[in-house]
Amino acid sequence: DFLFFWGAVFLVTTTLVAFLKKENQELIPAKEETKGITDTYRLLFSIIKMPAVLTFCLLILTSKIGFSAADAVTGLKLVEEGVPKEHLALLAVPMVPLQIILPLIISKYTAGPQPLNTFYKAMPYRLLLGLEFAFLVWWTPKVKHEGGFPVYYYAVVVLSYALHQITLYSMYVAIMAFNAKVSDPLIGGTYMTLLNTVSNLGGNWPSTVALWLVDPLTVKECAGAQGHTCATAAAAEV
């Protein structure tokens, strides 16, 4: 019902925008950056061939490997250890104001001549929080009791996620600020889209690999079945 309601709201509002919003014909349209799709990809290829862009793309494609497991798997492991999914979803509510305020605060530090300094400074703290998340997963079954989890456990989870959001947004805003700063104004839209797309890929592919590696790297035991390791799907089924 929730998804249906907001899906309907989304469809209605976007349809109203399509029919009611008109372009301002009085303004002189700016000159297009490119003439078509072929020109756009030719331009993108010429940008990618630049040595500095290649180095930067390599950086942002690999910079988030160290956080991938903590980002992608922590929530799933907490659910596996018995934390109710609805409780984890509710814990995301206090993060919303934080996510709104953080970019406003961080932008003051990324507006200078070296926005990536904030990115580099936040990285070790985010790596340390990955270790803290691993400890949190290990600690979860130890504090569980018949009535669920104590209040102080949820307080620790909220604090952990809040600290994680600070480091995450510090790196995110810094990358966005750097992309905006180095993009050629004449082809700004194409330039920024390329860099932001590579940045998004740099966050998505390590998470995908981390999720794929969860099963083969998980140590399993079979209760009451001597000689079975449950290491494979077939053994677990038996």
mmCIF file of C-alpha atoms in Angstrom:
data_model
loop_
_atom_site.group_PDB
_atom_site.id
_atom_site.type_symbol
_atom_site.label_atom_id
_atom_site.label_comp_id
_atom_site.label_asym_id
_atom_site.label_seq_id
_atom_site.Cartn_x
_atom_site.Cartn_y
_atom_site.Cartn_z
ATOM 1 C CA ASP A 1 0.000 0.000 0.000
ATOM 2 C CA PHE A 2 2.848 2.336 0.857
ATOM 3 C CA LEU A 3 4.611 1.752 -2.466
ATOM 4 C CA PHE A 4 1.333 1.964 -4.396
ATOM 5 C CA PHE A 5 0.405 5.303 -2.787
ATOM 6 C CA TRP A 6 3.744 6.985 -3.461
ATOM 7 C CA GLY A 7 3.933 5.459 -6.930
ATOM 8 C CA ALA A 8 0.562 7.067 -7.701
ATOM 9 C CA VAL A 9 1.736 10.409 -6.254
ATOM 10 C CA PHE A 10 4.882 10.215 -8.374
ATOM 11 C CA LEU A 11 2.925 9.499 -11.563
ATOM 12 C CA VAL A 12 0.383 12.278 -10.911
ATOM 13 C CA THR A 13 2.950 14.963 -10.043
ATOM 14 C CA THR A 14 5.252 14.204 -12.955
ATOM 15 C CA THR A 15 2.281 14.128 -15.349
ATOM 16 C CA LEU A 16 1.150 17.534 -14.048
ATOM 17 C CA VAL A 17 4.652 18.907 -14.591
ATOM 18 C CA ALA A 18 4.657 17.560 -18.149
ATOM 19 C CA PHE A 19 1.332 19.217 -19.003
ATOM 20 C CA LEU A 20 1.406 22.421 -16.932
ATOM 21 C CA LYS A 21 5.071 23.493 -16.993
ATOM 22 C CA LYS A 22 5.981 25.524 -20.046
ATOM 23 C CA GLU A 23 9.399 26.550 -21.267
ATOM 24 C CA ASN A 24 10.257 30.240 -21.153
ATOM 25 C CA GLN A 25 10.361 31.189 -24.823
ATOM 26 C CA GLU A 26 11.628 34.712 -24.122
ATOM 27 C CA LEU A 27 15.075 33.513 -23.117
ATOM 28 C CA ILE A 28 17.599 33.019 -25.893
ATOM 29 C CA PRO A 29 18.564 29.340 -25.848
ATOM 30 C CA ALA A 30 22.215 28.718 -25.084
ATOM 31 C CA LYS A 31 24.385 27.165 -27.756
ATOM 32 C CA GLU A 32 24.335 23.394 -27.506
ATOM 33 C CA GLU A 33 27.523 21.712 -26.412
ATOM 34 C CA THR A 34 27.247 19.060 -29.098
ATOM 35 C CA LYS A 35 25.121 18.456 -32.169
ATOM 36 C CA GLY A 36 24.036 14.887 -31.455
ATOM 37 C CA ILE A 37 24.715 11.555 -29.794
ATOM 38 C CA THR A 38 27.716 10.770 -32.009
ATOM 39 C CA ASP A 39 29.360 14.105 -31.214
ATOM 40 C CA THR A 40 28.687 13.610 -27.497
ATOM 41 C CA TYR A 41 30.420 10.215 -27.370
ATOM 42 C CA ARG A 42 33.287 11.531 -29.492
ATOM 43 C CA LEU A 43 33.672 14.360 -26.964
ATOM 44 C CA LEU A 44 33.526 11.929 -24.023
ATOM 45 C CA PHE A 45 36.217 9.772 -25.609
ATOM 46 C CA SER A 46 38.486 12.776 -26.053
ATOM 47 C CA ILE A 47 37.974 13.685 -22.369
ATOM 48 C CA ILE A 48 38.725 10.141 -21.149
ATOM 49 C CA LYS A 49 41.997 10.061 -23.131
ATOM 50 C CA MET A 50 43.390 12.927 -21.045
ATOM 51 C CA PRO A 51 46.082 11.538 -18.657
ATOM 52 C CA ALA A 52 44.791 13.465 -15.634
ATOM 53 C CA VAL A 53 41.224 12.242 -16.208
ATOM 54 C CA LEU A 54 42.423 8.637 -16.600
ATOM 55 C CA THR A 55 44.318 8.857 -13.299
ATOM 56 C CA PHE A 56 41.349 10.407 -11.514
ATOM 57 C CA CYS A 57 38.935 7.800 -12.906
ATOM 58 C CA LEU A 58 41.259 5.036 -11.684
ATOM 59 C CA LEU A 59 41.273 6.669 -8.247
ATOM 60 C CA ILE A 60 37.501 6.948 -7.871
ATOM 61 C CA LEU A 61 36.862 3.496 -9.389
ATOM 62 C CA THR A 62 39.006 1.829 -6.705
ATOM 63 C CA SER A 63 38.765 4.196 -3.723
ATOM 64 C CA LYS A 64 35.663 2.557 -2.226
ATOM 65 C CA ILE A 65 36.812 -1.064 -2.291
ATOM 66 C CA GLY A 66 37.745 -0.867 1.390
ATOM 67 C CA PHE A 67 34.219 0.170 2.397
ATOM 68 C CA SER A 68 32.254 -2.180 0.153
ATOM 69 C CA ALA A 69 31.679 -5.014 2.638
ATOM 70 C CA ALA A 70 30.750 -2.685 5.501
ATOM 71 C CA ASP A 71 28.360 -0.668 3.333
ATOM 72 C CA ALA A 72 26.644 -3.551 1.551
ATOM 73 C CA VAL A 73 26.619 -6.402 4.044
ATOM 74 C CA THR A 74 26.313 -4.925 7.555
ATOM 75 C CA GLY A 75 22.549 -4.390 7.435
ATOM 76 C CA LEU A 76 21.942 -7.861 5.981
ATOM 77 C CA LYS A 77 24.087 -9.494 8.668
ATOM 78 C CA LEU A 78 22.284 -7.621 11.433
ATOM 79 C CA VAL A 79 18.959 -8.924 10.084
ATOM 80 C CA GLU A 80 20.470 -12.408 9.892
ATOM 81 C CA GLU A 81 21.447 -12.130 13.561
ATOM 82 C CA GLY A 82 17.858 -11.370 14.523
ATOM 83 C CA VAL A 83 17.515 -7.570 14.363
ATOM 84 C CA PRO A 84 13.993 -6.887 12.995
ATOM 85 C CA LYS A 85 14.022 -5.291 9.558
ATOM 86 C CA GLU A 86 11.345 -2.787 10.608
ATOM 87 C CA HIS A 87 13.564 -1.619 13.488
ATOM 88 C CA LEU A 88 16.492 -1.051 11.133
ATOM 89 C CA ALA A 89 14.172 0.849 8.798
ATOM 90 C CA LEU A 90 13.031 3.064 11.686
ATOM 91 C CA LEU A 91 16.651 3.760 12.633
ATOM 92 C CA ALA A 92 17.052 5.361 9.203
ATOM 93 C CA VAL A 93 14.598 8.116 10.185
ATOM 94 C CA PRO A 94 17.053 10.004 12.472
ATOM 95 C CA MET A 95 19.554 9.898 9.593
ATOM 96 C CA VAL A 96 17.344 12.054 7.332
ATOM 97 C CA PRO A 97 17.959 15.405 9.112
ATOM 98 C CA LEU A 98 21.636 14.490 9.343
ATOM 99 C CA GLN A 99 21.777 13.822 5.599
ATOM 100 C CA ILE A 100 20.214 17.248 4.953
ATOM 101 C CA ILE A 101 22.499 19.160 7.307
ATOM 102 C CA LEU A 102 25.795 17.419 6.515
ATOM 103 C CA PRO A 103 26.239 18.699 2.919
ATOM 104 C CA LEU A 104 25.608 22.259 4.138
ATOM 105 C CA ILE A 105 28.342 21.928 6.754
ATOM 106 C CA ILE A 106 30.825 19.983 4.617
ATOM 107 C CA SER A 107 30.452 22.339 1.637
ATOM 108 C CA LYS A 108 32.252 25.044 3.655
ATOM 109 C CA TYR A 109 35.373 22.872 3.671
ATOM 110 C CA THR A 110 35.125 21.751 0.039
ATOM 111 C CA ALA A 111 34.587 25.207 -1.461
ATOM 112 C CA GLY A 112 38.311 26.045 -1.405
ATOM 113 C CA PRO A 113 41.043 25.353 -3.960
ATOM 114 C CA GLN A 114 41.614 21.745 -2.772
ATOM 115 C CA PRO A 115 38.244 20.023 -2.198
ATOM 116 C CA LEU A 116 39.766 16.526 -2.319
ATOM 117 C CA ASN A 117 41.588 17.174 0.975
ATOM 118 C CA THR A 118 38.282 16.485 2.745
ATOM 119 C CA PHE A 119 37.963 13.238 0.770
ATOM 120 C CA TYR A 120 41.414 12.046 1.857
ATOM 121 C CA LYS A 121 40.909 13.042 5.495
ATOM 122 C CA ALA A 122 37.573 11.193 5.761
ATOM 123 C CA MET A 123 38.872 7.968 4.200
ATOM 124 C CA PRO A 124 40.791 6.492 7.199
ATOM 125 C CA TYR A 125 37.870 7.211 9.534
ATOM 126 C CA ARG A 126 35.479 5.442 7.181
ATOM 127 C CA LEU A 127 37.826 2.453 7.031
ATOM 128 C CA LEU A 128 37.935 2.342 10.849
ATOM 129 C CA LEU A 129 34.131 2.438 10.927
ATOM 130 C CA GLY A 130 34.185 -0.672 8.729
ATOM 131 C CA LEU A 131 36.006 -2.444 11.567
ATOM 132 C CA GLU A 132 33.486 -1.024 14.024
ATOM 133 C CA PHE A 133 30.637 -2.412 11.886
ATOM 134 C CA ALA A 134 32.340 -5.831 11.924
ATOM 135 C CA PHE A 135 32.500 -5.614 15.727
ATOM 136 C CA LEU A 136 28.819 -4.596 15.790
ATOM 137 C CA VAL A 137 27.827 -7.702 13.797
ATOM 138 C CA TRP A 138 29.926 -9.893 16.145
ATOM 139 C CA TRP A 139 28.414 -8.205 19.218
ATOM 140 C CA THR A 140 24.772 -8.436 18.091
ATOM 141 C CA PRO A 141 24.035 -12.080 19.027
ATOM 142 C CA LYS A 142 25.708 -11.581 22.411
ATOM 143 C CA VAL A 143 23.261 -8.879 23.549
ATOM 144 C CA LYS A 144 20.138 -10.521 22.159
ATOM 145 C CA HIS A 145 17.642 -11.850 24.709
ATOM 146 C CA GLU A 146 14.132 -13.283 24.602
ATOM 147 C CA GLY A 147 12.498 -9.852 24.447
ATOM 148 C CA GLY A 148 14.681 -8.720 21.550
ATOM 149 C CA PHE A 149 17.492 -6.203 21.875
ATOM 150 C CA PRO A 150 18.098 -3.662 24.658
ATOM 151 C CA VAL A 151 17.712 0.079 24.074
ATOM 152 C CA TYR A 152 21.439 0.713 24.466
ATOM 153 C CA TYR A 153 22.102 -1.651 21.532
ATOM 154 C CA TYR A 154 19.937 0.463 19.221
ATOM 155 C CA ALA A 155 21.651 3.610 20.558
ATOM 156 C CA VAL A 156 25.029 2.149 19.538
ATOM 157 C CA VAL A 157 23.655 1.240 16.086
ATOM 158 C CA VAL A 158 22.266 4.762 15.544
ATOM 159 C CA LEU A 159 25.550 6.343 16.665
ATOM 160 C CA SER A 160 27.519 4.014 14.376
ATOM 161 C CA TYR A 161 25.340 4.843 11.379
ATOM 162 C CA ALA A 162 25.511 8.577 12.176
ATOM 163 C CA LEU A 163 29.324 8.515 12.239
ATOM 164 C CA HIS A 164 29.290 6.498 9.025
ATOM 165 C CA GLN A 165 27.044 9.094 7.361
ATOM 166 C CA ILE A 166 29.478 11.860 8.317
ATOM 167 C CA THR A 167 32.407 10.127 6.633
ATOM 168 C CA LEU A 168 30.269 9.042 3.656
ATOM 169 C CA TYR A 169 28.975 12.543 2.960
ATOM 170 C CA SER A 170 32.402 14.091 3.501
ATOM 171 C CA MET A 171 33.749 11.954 0.674
ATOM 172 C CA TYR A 172 30.648 12.356 -1.498
ATOM 173 C CA VAL A 173 30.460 16.154 -1.270
ATOM 174 C CA ALA A 174 34.221 16.453 -1.783
ATOM 175 C CA ILE A 175 34.091 14.414 -4.999
ATOM 176 C CA MET A 176 31.120 16.416 -6.289
ATOM 177 C CA ALA A 177 32.892 19.690 -5.489
ATOM 178 C CA PHE A 178 36.058 18.515 -7.235
ATOM 179 C CA ASN A 179 34.107 17.392 -10.322
ATOM 180 C CA ALA A 180 32.406 20.772 -10.521
ATOM 181 C CA LYS A 181 35.720 22.579 -10.096
ATOM 182 C CA VAL A 182 37.693 20.745 -12.793
ATOM 183 C CA SER A 183 34.952 20.445 -15.414
ATOM 184 C CA ASP A 184 35.491 22.624 -18.474
ATOM 185 C CA PRO A 185 32.695 25.261 -18.417
ATOM 186 C CA LEU A 186 32.248 25.006 -22.200
ATOM 187 C CA ILE A 187 31.313 21.336 -21.926
ATOM 188 C CA GLY A 188 30.418 21.337 -18.231
ATOM 189 C CA GLY A 189 27.347 19.130 -18.459
ATOM 190 C CA THR A 190 29.077 16.394 -20.451
ATOM 191 C CA TYR A 191 32.260 16.615 -18.368
ATOM 192 C CA MET A 192 30.481 16.461 -14.991
ATOM 193 C CA THR A 193 28.144 13.676 -16.120
ATOM 194 C CA LEU A 194 31.139 11.560 -17.120
ATOM 195 C CA LEU A 195 32.990 12.090 -13.817
ATOM 196 C CA ASN A 196 29.864 11.564 -11.691
ATOM 197 C CA THR A 197 28.987 8.392 -13.614
ATOM 198 C CA VAL A 198 32.465 6.970 -12.992
ATOM 199 C CA SER A 199 32.157 7.993 -9.334
ATOM 200 C CA ASN A 200 28.838 6.130 -9.037
ATOM 201 C CA LEU A 201 30.345 3.053 -10.697
ATOM 202 C CA GLY A 202 33.221 3.246 -8.213
ATOM 203 C CA GLY A 203 30.715 2.828 -5.398
ATOM 204 C CA ASN A 204 28.463 0.219 -7.029
ATOM 205 C CA TRP A 205 30.810 -2.419 -8.424
ATOM 206 C CA PRO A 206 32.695 -3.076 -5.134
ATOM 207 C CA SER A 207 29.371 -3.490 -3.291
ATOM 208 C CA THR A 208 28.179 -5.964 -5.930
ATOM 209 C CA VAL A 209 31.416 -7.964 -5.617
ATOM 210 C CA ALA A 210 31.188 -7.857 -1.802
ATOM 211 C CA LEU A 211 27.642 -9.252 -1.877
ATOM 212 C CA TRP A 212 28.712 -11.964 -4.319
ATOM 213 C CA LEU A 213 31.623 -12.972 -2.045
ATOM 214 C CA VAL A 214 29.504 -13.233 1.118
ATOM 215 C CA ASP A 215 28.426 -16.830 0.488
ATOM 216 C CA PRO A 216 31.784 -18.366 -0.533
ATOM 217 C CA LEU A 217 33.604 -16.574 2.313
ATOM 218 C CA THR A 218 31.071 -17.458 5.019
ATOM 219 C CA VAL A 219 32.097 -20.262 7.398
ATOM 220 C CA LYS A 220 29.192 -22.671 7.921
ATOM 221 C CA GLU A 221 28.557 -25.570 10.248
ATOM 222 C CA CYS A 222 25.998 -28.373 10.019
ATOM 223 C CA ALA A 223 24.259 -29.235 13.278
ATOM 224 C CA GLY A 224 23.702 -32.971 13.696
ATOM 225 C CA ALA A 225 25.271 -34.007 10.388
ATOM 226 C CA GLN A 226 28.731 -35.468 10.864
ATOM 227 C CA GLY A 227 31.069 -35.202 7.917
ATOM 228 C CA HIS A 228 29.151 -32.418 6.194
ATOM 229 C CA THR A 229 30.750 -28.997 5.996
ATOM 230 C CA CYS A 230 27.813 -27.202 4.344
ATOM 231 C CA ALA A 231 30.406 -25.319 2.311
ATOM 232 C CA THR A 232 28.461 -25.807 -0.914
ATOM 233 C CA ALA A 233 24.793 -25.358 -1.758
ATOM 234 C CA ALA A 234 24.439 -29.119 -2.385
ATOM 235 C CA ALA A 235 25.960 -30.009 0.995
ATOM 236 C CA ALA A 236 23.746 -27.497 2.779
ATOM 237 C CA GLU A 237 20.672 -28.982 1.060
ATOM 238 C CA VAL A 238 21.622 -32.499 2.229
#
